[in-house]
Short mmCIF file of C-alpha atoms and ligand atoms in Angstrom, two decimals:
data_model
loop_
_atom_site.label_atom_id
_atom_site.label_comp_id
_atom_site.label_asym_id
_atom_site.label_seq_id
_atom_site.Cartn_x
_atom_site.Cartn_y
_atom_site.Cartn_z
CA MET A 1 0.00 0.00 0.00
CA ALA A 2 1.23 3.51 -0.78
CA ASP A 3 2.37 5.85 1.97
CA ALA A 4 -0.21 8.27 3.35
CA PRO A 5 -0.11 11.09 0.82
CA ILE A 6 0.01 14.75 1.62
CA ILE A 7 -3.30 15.71 0.10
CA ASP A 8 -2.78 17.46 -3.22
CA ILE A 9 -6.14 18.62 -4.49
CA ALA A 10 -6.61 19.20 -8.22
CA ARG A 11 -9.09 22.00 -8.81
CA LEU A 12 -11.31 21.49 -11.85
CA PRO A 13 -13.04 24.47 -13.42
CA HIS A 14 -16.82 24.63 -13.03
CA PRO A 15 -18.47 25.07 -16.45
CA ALA A 16 -21.81 26.29 -15.09
CA PRO A 17 -22.09 27.31 -11.43
CA VAL A 18 -25.59 28.19 -10.24
CA PRO A 19 -26.29 31.87 -11.09
CA GLY A 20 -26.03 34.23 -8.14
CA ALA A 21 -29.71 35.20 -8.05
CA THR A 22 -30.84 31.53 -8.09
CA ARG A 23 -28.36 30.71 -5.36
CA GLN A 24 -29.53 33.58 -3.17
CA GLN A 25 -33.06 32.35 -3.51
CA ALA A 26 -32.07 28.76 -2.67
CA ILE A 27 -30.21 29.72 0.51
CA ALA A 28 -32.75 32.24 1.83
CA ASP A 29 -34.69 29.46 3.58
CA PRO A 30 -32.74 26.26 2.90
CA GLY A 31 -34.28 23.93 5.50
CA PHE A 32 -32.10 20.85 6.04
CA GLY A 33 -30.49 18.56 3.45
CA LYS A 34 -32.41 19.78 0.43
CA VAL A 35 -30.16 22.39 -1.18
CA PHE A 36 -26.69 21.52 -2.44
CA THR A 37 -23.70 23.64 -3.42
CA ASP A 38 -21.81 23.89 -6.72
CA HIS A 39 -18.87 21.66 -5.84
CA MET A 40 -17.87 18.30 -4.46
CA LEU A 41 -14.55 16.83 -3.44
CA THR A 42 -13.54 13.28 -4.29
CA ILE A 43 -10.53 11.08 -3.49
CA GLU A 44 -10.02 7.58 -4.86
CA TRP A 45 -8.52 4.59 -3.11
CA SER A 46 -7.30 1.35 -4.59
CA GLU A 47 -5.34 -1.47 -3.07
CA ASP A 48 -2.34 -0.90 -5.28
CA ARG A 49 -2.25 2.91 -5.25
CA GLY A 50 -3.69 3.85 -1.86
CA TRP A 51 -5.34 7.29 -1.75
CA HIS A 52 -4.94 9.20 -5.00
CA ASP A 53 -6.63 11.62 -7.38
CA ALA A 54 -8.05 14.19 -4.96
CA GLN A 55 -10.28 16.51 -6.96
CA LEU A 56 -12.39 19.52 -6.15
CA GLY A 57 -14.79 19.95 -9.04
CA PRO A 58 -18.40 20.44 -10.11
CA ARG A 59 -20.98 18.55 -8.08
CA GLN A 60 -22.35 15.86 -10.38
CA PRO A 61 -23.71 12.29 -10.49
CA ILE A 62 -21.18 9.54 -9.77
CA PRO A 63 -20.91 6.76 -12.35
CA LEU A 64 -21.03 3.38 -10.65
CA ASP A 65 -20.75 -0.16 -11.94
CA PRO A 66 -23.95 -2.12 -11.16
CA ALA A 67 -21.75 -4.70 -9.41
CA ALA A 68 -20.12 -2.08 -7.14
CA SER A 69 -19.97 -3.79 -3.78
CA VAL A 70 -21.60 -0.92 -1.89
CA LEU A 71 -24.83 -1.70 -3.76
CA HIS A 72 -24.80 -5.31 -2.57
CA TYR A 73 -23.01 -5.50 0.75
CA ALA A 74 -23.37 -1.94 2.07
CA GLN A 75 -19.76 -0.96 2.66
CA GLU A 76 -20.54 2.70 3.29
CA ILE A 77 -19.70 5.11 6.11
CA PHE A 78 -20.30 8.83 6.57
CA GLU A 79 -19.79 11.84 8.79
CA GLY A 80 -21.73 15.04 9.41
CA LEU A 81 -20.26 18.35 10.53
CA LYS A 82 -21.09 22.01 10.14
CA ALA A 83 -19.15 25.01 8.96
CA TYR A 84 -20.32 27.93 11.11
CA ARG A 85 -20.05 31.64 10.53
CA LEU A 86 -18.30 33.19 13.52
CA ALA A 87 -19.33 36.45 15.14
CA ASP A 88 -16.48 38.21 13.30
CA GLY A 89 -17.66 36.93 9.90
CA SER A 90 -15.07 34.23 9.29
CA MET A 91 -15.97 30.57 8.75
CA ALA A 92 -15.04 27.76 11.11
CA LEU A 93 -15.42 24.03 11.60
CA PHE A 94 -16.26 22.57 15.00
CA ARG A 95 -13.88 19.80 16.15
CA PRO A 96 -13.31 18.40 12.63
CA ASP A 97 -10.41 16.33 13.99
CA ARG A 98 -12.95 14.32 15.97
CA ASN A 99 -15.00 13.63 12.87
CA ALA A 100 -11.80 12.53 11.11
CA ARG A 101 -10.95 10.16 13.93
CA ARG A 102 -14.46 8.72 14.15
CA PHE A 103 -14.53 8.29 10.36
CA ASN A 104 -11.49 6.04 10.64
CA GLU A 105 -13.00 4.11 13.54
CA SER A 106 -16.04 3.49 11.33
CA ALA A 107 -13.75 2.54 8.44
CA ARG A 108 -11.99 -0.09 10.55
CA ARG A 109 -15.29 -1.65 11.63
CA LEU A 110 -16.51 -1.84 8.01
CA ALA A 111 -13.17 -3.23 6.72
CA MET A 112 -12.51 -0.06 4.72
CA PRO A 113 -9.25 1.90 4.30
CA GLU A 114 -8.48 4.71 6.72
CA LEU A 115 -8.04 8.23 5.39
CA PRO A 116 -5.26 10.27 7.05
CA GLU A 117 -6.99 12.65 9.48
CA ALA A 118 -5.23 15.68 8.00
CA ALA A 119 -6.57 14.77 4.53
CA PHE A 120 -10.12 14.44 5.89
CA VAL A 121 -9.95 17.85 7.55
CA GLU A 122 -8.31 19.49 4.53
CA ALA A 123 -10.99 18.04 2.24
CA CYS A 124 -13.73 19.57 4.41
CA ARG A 125 -11.90 22.88 4.58
CA ALA A 126 -11.32 23.05 0.82
CA LEU A 127 -14.96 22.38 -0.02
CA ALA A 128 -16.33 24.82 2.56
CA LEU A 129 -14.07 27.55 1.20
CA ALA A 130 -14.89 26.77 -2.44
CA ASP A 131 -18.61 27.02 -1.68
CA ARG A 132 -18.45 29.87 0.82
CA ASP A 133 -20.97 31.89 -1.24
CA TRP A 134 -23.51 29.19 -0.35
CA PHE A 135 -23.41 30.04 3.33
CA PRO A 136 -27.05 30.78 4.23
CA PRO A 137 -27.62 34.37 5.37
CA VAL A 138 -30.09 33.24 8.05
CA ASP A 139 -29.80 33.39 11.82
CA GLY A 140 -28.46 30.05 13.06
CA GLY A 141 -27.53 29.02 9.52
CA SER A 142 -24.58 26.79 8.65
CA LEU A 143 -23.02 24.89 5.79
CA TYR A 144 -23.55 21.21 6.59
CA LEU A 145 -20.71 19.02 5.30
CA ARG A 146 -21.29 15.38 4.49
CA PRO A 147 -18.08 13.37 4.00
CA PHE A 148 -18.68 9.74 3.05
CA MET A 149 -16.91 6.71 1.60
CA PHE A 150 -18.18 3.67 -0.25
CA ALA A 151 -16.91 0.57 -2.03
CA THR A 152 -16.78 0.96 -5.81
CA GLU A 153 -15.13 -2.30 -6.83
CA ALA A 154 -17.19 -4.36 -9.29
CA PHE A 155 -17.12 -7.73 -7.57
CA LEU A 156 -19.89 -9.92 -6.14
CA GLY A 157 -17.76 -12.11 -3.91
CA VAL A 158 -18.12 -11.37 -0.22
CA ARG A 159 -14.90 -9.80 1.06
CA PRO A 160 -13.65 -6.26 1.70
CA ALA A 161 -13.58 -4.36 -1.61
CA LYS A 162 -10.29 -3.29 -3.16
CA GLN A 163 -11.51 0.06 -4.44
CA TYR A 164 -13.27 2.96 -2.68
CA LYS A 165 -14.34 6.52 -3.24
CA PHE A 166 -14.29 9.26 -0.59
CA VAL A 167 -16.59 12.21 -1.27
CA VAL A 168 -17.51 15.43 0.50
CA ILE A 169 -20.65 17.34 -0.43
CA ALA A 170 -22.11 20.44 1.22
CA SER A 171 -25.63 21.57 1.97
CA PRO A 172 -26.69 24.98 3.27
CA ALA A 173 -28.76 24.47 6.41
CA GLY A 174 -31.15 26.79 8.17
CA ASN A 175 -31.83 26.77 11.87
CA TYR A 176 -32.95 23.18 12.44
CA PHE A 177 -35.83 24.43 14.55
CA LYS A 178 -37.21 27.73 13.39
CA SER A 179 -37.79 29.25 16.81
CA GLY A 180 -35.43 27.75 19.33
CA ALA A 181 -35.78 24.06 20.08
CA PRO A 182 -39.31 22.84 20.84
CA ALA A 183 -39.59 19.72 22.98
CA VAL A 184 -40.07 16.56 20.96
CA SER A 185 -42.22 13.55 21.66
CA ILE A 186 -40.59 10.16 21.35
CA TRP A 187 -41.82 6.62 20.84
CA VAL A 188 -40.16 3.63 22.50
CA ALA A 189 -39.38 0.97 19.88
CA ALA A 190 -40.73 -2.31 21.20
CA ASP A 191 -40.22 -4.57 18.18
CA HIS A 192 -36.99 -3.22 16.76
CA THR A 193 -33.50 -2.58 18.01
CA ARG A 194 -30.82 -0.45 16.39
CA ALA A 195 -27.63 -2.18 17.41
CA ALA A 196 -26.58 -5.44 19.01
CA PRO A 197 -23.45 -6.12 21.06
CA GLY A 198 -20.62 -6.85 18.64
CA GLY A 199 -22.50 -5.21 15.76
CA THR A 200 -21.98 -1.87 14.04
CA GLY A 201 -23.82 0.42 16.46
CA ALA A 202 -20.73 2.53 17.19
CA ALA A 203 -19.91 2.99 13.49
CA LYS A 204 -21.50 5.77 11.48
CA CYS A 205 -22.57 3.57 8.59
CA GLY A 206 -25.56 3.88 6.28
CA GLY A 207 -26.70 0.36 7.17
CA ASN A 208 -27.54 1.41 10.73
CA TYR A 209 -29.84 4.06 9.34
CA ALA A 210 -31.48 1.66 6.88
CA ALA A 211 -32.39 -0.55 9.84
CA SER A 212 -33.80 2.39 11.80
CA LEU A 213 -36.25 3.60 9.15
CA VAL A 214 -39.12 1.23 9.91
CA PRO A 215 -39.21 1.99 13.66
CA GLN A 216 -38.74 5.71 12.92
CA ALA A 217 -41.66 5.65 10.45
CA ASP A 218 -43.63 3.76 13.08
CA ALA A 219 -43.02 6.56 15.59
CA ILE A 220 -44.16 9.18 13.07
CA ALA A 221 -47.27 7.17 12.19
CA ARG A 222 -48.20 7.14 15.88
CA GLY A 223 -47.85 10.91 16.07
CA HIS A 224 -44.36 11.17 17.60
CA ASP A 225 -41.24 12.93 16.36
CA GLN A 226 -38.53 10.38 17.03
CA VAL A 227 -37.94 6.81 18.08
CA VAL A 228 -35.84 5.77 21.09
CA PHE A 229 -34.07 2.41 20.94
CA LEU A 230 -33.55 0.01 23.82
CA ASP A 231 -30.65 -2.43 24.11
CA ALA A 232 -30.92 -5.57 22.00
CA ALA A 233 -30.09 -8.07 24.78
CA GLU A 234 -32.54 -7.18 27.56
CA ARG A 235 -34.80 -4.62 25.87
CA ARG A 236 -34.55 -2.58 28.99
CA TRP A 237 -31.64 -0.13 28.82
CA ILE A 238 -32.12 3.14 26.97
CA GLU A 239 -29.62 3.57 24.16
CA GLU A 240 -30.26 6.54 21.85
CA LEU A 241 -32.54 8.00 19.20
CA GLY A 242 -32.14 7.18 15.49
CA GLY A 243 -29.45 9.84 15.11
CA MET A 244 -29.03 11.57 18.46
CA ASN A 245 -27.57 10.69 21.87
CA LEU A 246 -29.58 11.11 25.08
CA PHE A 247 -28.96 12.86 28.41
CA PHE A 248 -31.06 12.64 31.58
CA VAL A 249 -31.06 15.55 34.04
CA PHE A 250 -31.95 14.97 37.71
CA ALA A 251 -33.27 17.36 40.34
CA ASP A 252 -30.10 16.90 42.42
CA GLY A 253 -27.87 18.20 39.61
CA THR A 254 -26.78 14.80 38.32
CA LEU A 255 -26.57 14.09 34.60
CA ILE A 256 -26.74 10.55 33.24
CA THR A 257 -25.93 9.48 29.69
CA PRO A 258 -25.64 5.88 28.46
CA PRO A 259 -22.03 4.63 28.31
CA LEU A 260 -20.19 3.94 25.04
CA THR A 261 -20.22 0.17 25.14
CA GLY A 262 -20.22 -0.37 21.38
CA THR A 263 -23.95 -0.16 20.65
CA ILE A 264 -24.17 3.63 20.82
CA LEU A 265 -22.76 6.14 18.35
CA PRO A 266 -20.06 8.19 20.12
CA GLY A 267 -21.45 11.65 19.38
CA ILE A 268 -19.13 14.64 19.26
CA THR A 269 -21.95 16.83 20.59
CA ARG A 270 -22.33 14.30 23.45
CA ASP A 271 -18.61 14.50 24.19
CA SER A 272 -18.60 18.31 24.09
CA LEU A 273 -21.64 18.61 26.37
CA LEU A 274 -20.13 16.18 28.87
CA LEU A 275 -17.13 18.45 29.22
CA LEU A 276 -19.23 21.63 29.49
CA ALA A 277 -21.49 20.02 32.09
CA ARG A 278 -18.49 18.92 34.12
CA GLU A 279 -17.15 22.47 34.02
CA GLU A 280 -20.49 23.67 35.36
CA GLY A 281 -20.08 21.41 38.36
CA LEU A 282 -22.79 18.94 37.41
CA THR A 283 -22.21 15.35 38.50
CA ILE A 284 -21.79 13.21 35.39
CA ARG A 285 -22.56 9.54 35.33
CA GLU A 286 -21.99 7.56 32.15
CA GLU A 287 -24.08 4.57 33.07
CA ARG A 288 -27.00 2.49 31.95
CA TYR A 289 -30.47 3.85 32.63
CA ALA A 290 -33.56 1.64 32.37
CA ILE A 291 -36.81 2.51 30.62
CA ASP A 292 -38.94 1.68 33.71
CA GLN A 293 -36.71 3.83 35.88
CA TRP A 294 -37.11 6.69 33.42
CA ARG A 295 -40.87 6.61 33.82
CA ASP A 296 -40.72 6.26 37.63
CA ASP A 297 -38.21 9.09 37.96
CA ALA A 298 -40.18 11.38 35.64
CA GLU A 299 -43.35 10.70 37.63
CA SER A 300 -41.71 11.19 41.03
CA GLY A 301 -39.97 14.39 39.93
CA ARG A 302 -36.50 12.97 40.57
CA LEU A 303 -35.85 13.34 36.84
CA VAL A 304 -36.51 16.89 35.64
CA GLU A 305 -35.27 17.02 32.04
CA THR A 306 -34.20 14.83 29.14
CA PHE A 307 -32.53 16.02 25.99
CA ALA A 308 -31.17 14.57 22.77
CA CYS A 309 -28.06 15.90 21.03
CA GLY A 310 -26.31 15.72 17.68
CA THR A 311 -24.71 17.97 15.08
CA ALA A 312 -27.84 18.62 13.01
CA ALA A 313 -30.14 19.91 15.77
CA VAL A 314 -27.44 20.47 18.46
CA VAL A 315 -29.65 20.01 21.56
CA THR A 316 -33.31 18.98 21.50
CA PRO A 317 -35.46 18.73 24.64
CA VAL A 318 -37.58 15.60 25.03
CA GLY A 319 -40.97 16.51 26.48
CA ARG A 320 -42.97 13.33 26.23
CA VAL A 321 -42.31 9.61 25.97
CA ALA A 322 -44.80 6.98 24.84
CA GLY A 323 -44.68 3.22 24.46
CA GLU A 324 -46.94 0.19 24.18
CA ASP A 325 -47.85 0.50 27.87
CA GLY A 326 -48.62 4.20 28.15
CA ALA A 327 -47.02 7.62 28.10
CA PHE A 328 -45.34 10.01 30.51
CA THR A 329 -44.32 13.66 30.52
CA ILE A 330 -40.88 14.94 31.53
CA GLY A 331 -40.83 18.02 33.75
CA SER A 332 -43.16 20.65 32.36
CA GLY A 333 -43.14 18.92 28.96
CA GLY A 334 -41.15 21.84 27.55
CA PRO A 335 -37.45 22.77 27.40
CA GLY A 336 -35.77 22.62 30.81
CA GLN A 337 -33.22 25.04 32.29
CA THR A 338 -30.17 22.79 32.18
CA THR A 339 -30.96 21.79 28.62
CA GLN A 340 -31.23 25.41 27.54
CA ARG A 341 -28.13 26.52 29.41
CA LEU A 342 -25.93 23.75 27.98
CA ARG A 343 -27.29 24.39 24.51
CA GLU A 344 -26.55 28.10 24.75
CA ARG A 345 -23.03 27.49 26.04
CA LEU A 346 -22.21 25.09 23.22
CA VAL A 347 -23.73 27.27 20.50
CA ALA A 348 -21.85 30.32 21.82
CA ILE A 349 -18.53 28.47 21.48
CA GLN A 350 -19.44 27.13 18.03
CA ARG A 351 -20.26 30.64 16.80
CA GLY A 352 -17.24 32.33 18.31
CA ALA A 353 -19.40 34.32 20.75
CA ALA A 354 -17.72 32.75 23.79
CA PRO A 355 -14.07 31.85 24.54
CA ASP A 356 -12.89 28.49 23.19
CA PRO A 357 -10.59 27.15 25.93
CA HIS A 358 -10.48 23.63 24.45
CA GLY A 359 -9.48 24.64 20.93
CA TRP A 360 -12.65 23.21 19.40
CA VAL A 361 -13.13 25.88 16.75
CA MET A 362 -11.00 25.64 13.61
CA ARG A 363 -11.02 28.86 11.62
CA LEU A 364 -11.09 28.41 7.85
CA ASP A 365 -10.16 31.90 6.76
C1 PLP B 401 -24.16 11.07 14.10
C2 PLP B 401 -24.97 10.39 15.14
C3 PLP B 401 -25.12 10.92 16.44
C4 PLP B 401 -24.62 12.29 16.84
O1 PLP B 401 -23.26 12.48 16.67
P1 PLP B 401 -22.67 13.96 16.60
O2 PLP B 401 -21.21 13.73 16.41
O3 PLP B 401 -22.98 14.61 17.87
O4 PLP B 401 -23.32 14.63 15.44
C5 PLP B 401 -25.81 10.18 17.37
N1 PLP B 401 -26.36 8.98 17.06
C6 PLP B 401 -26.25 8.45 15.83
C7 PLP B 401 -26.86 7.14 15.56
C8 PLP B 401 -25.54 9.14 14.83
O5 PLP B 401 -25.45 8.61 13.61
#
């Protein structure tokens, strides 16, 4: 295998970027994941050449052999991070080194090649800068970056592929929730689990999401916003939502979040909030928390808040929980104080409105 290359990005001219007026219209109220920028970045990998051919060029369809192994055996991983506009007008990424590291952890689990962390970060930086005009001019807006990698080798035998493509695309994103973060209602999945011990629950791979769509649709059909998954072995311990980690806030100032035992995605928002909460003097316990206990504690008032967290929505209060055997309300059913305070502290750091003592913010320009 070739040595890890210093990333050398070829810049291809764009024959027809979206006209300025059309772009302005598209980013005025972009929502989430619907609008895409002019460019994409690609890097190829093959067994004999390693990583090669890094290109920043026009965003366009990707030709794929019908036998490409991703289409049959789902060798695909991804990341999600945001470029923010800082208070002083410059652009920044939030802890992109952590996304780079997690990407490689996912790659190892899916038997895919690792991308040097510096190349991952540089790829994100290069695309964000190339598409800087796509930054939405809305309060709370960001440029959401989606790096991903998949197996392109045309081969139907079952083994790790010998050819992959790494891609980064960008999507202008509005404020996930238009006016602050309303509390969501969640449904407890009784018939489905997301991840089993020894499985791929800690990897950010598309397959995990494919498996979560039926229970998520189930939750929506029953009038809820999100699904919460329980552990696969005992169907008792709370794990996480389809794409967000969970925190439980107690009246005595304790915070519980499920531990990273391999069935939960190690969120970077989760990690950041743990540190901020510790700095605030809250008692943190990374330990298992049972669904029955959740209901009892919410009803007795011992538990006062619950929130979910992830890059897309940052922090989302959970107001109500329902399952096959009834429903319960958490606190007032609305956003709680600790939830709001932690959210504000994190957002202030991300936007350069508060000091960044941990070096989480990487300026792009
Ligand atoms: C991405 C993801 C999260 C949140 O991770 P962040 O790094 O905070 O964005 C949580 N759970 C799942 C299943 C995820 O895929």
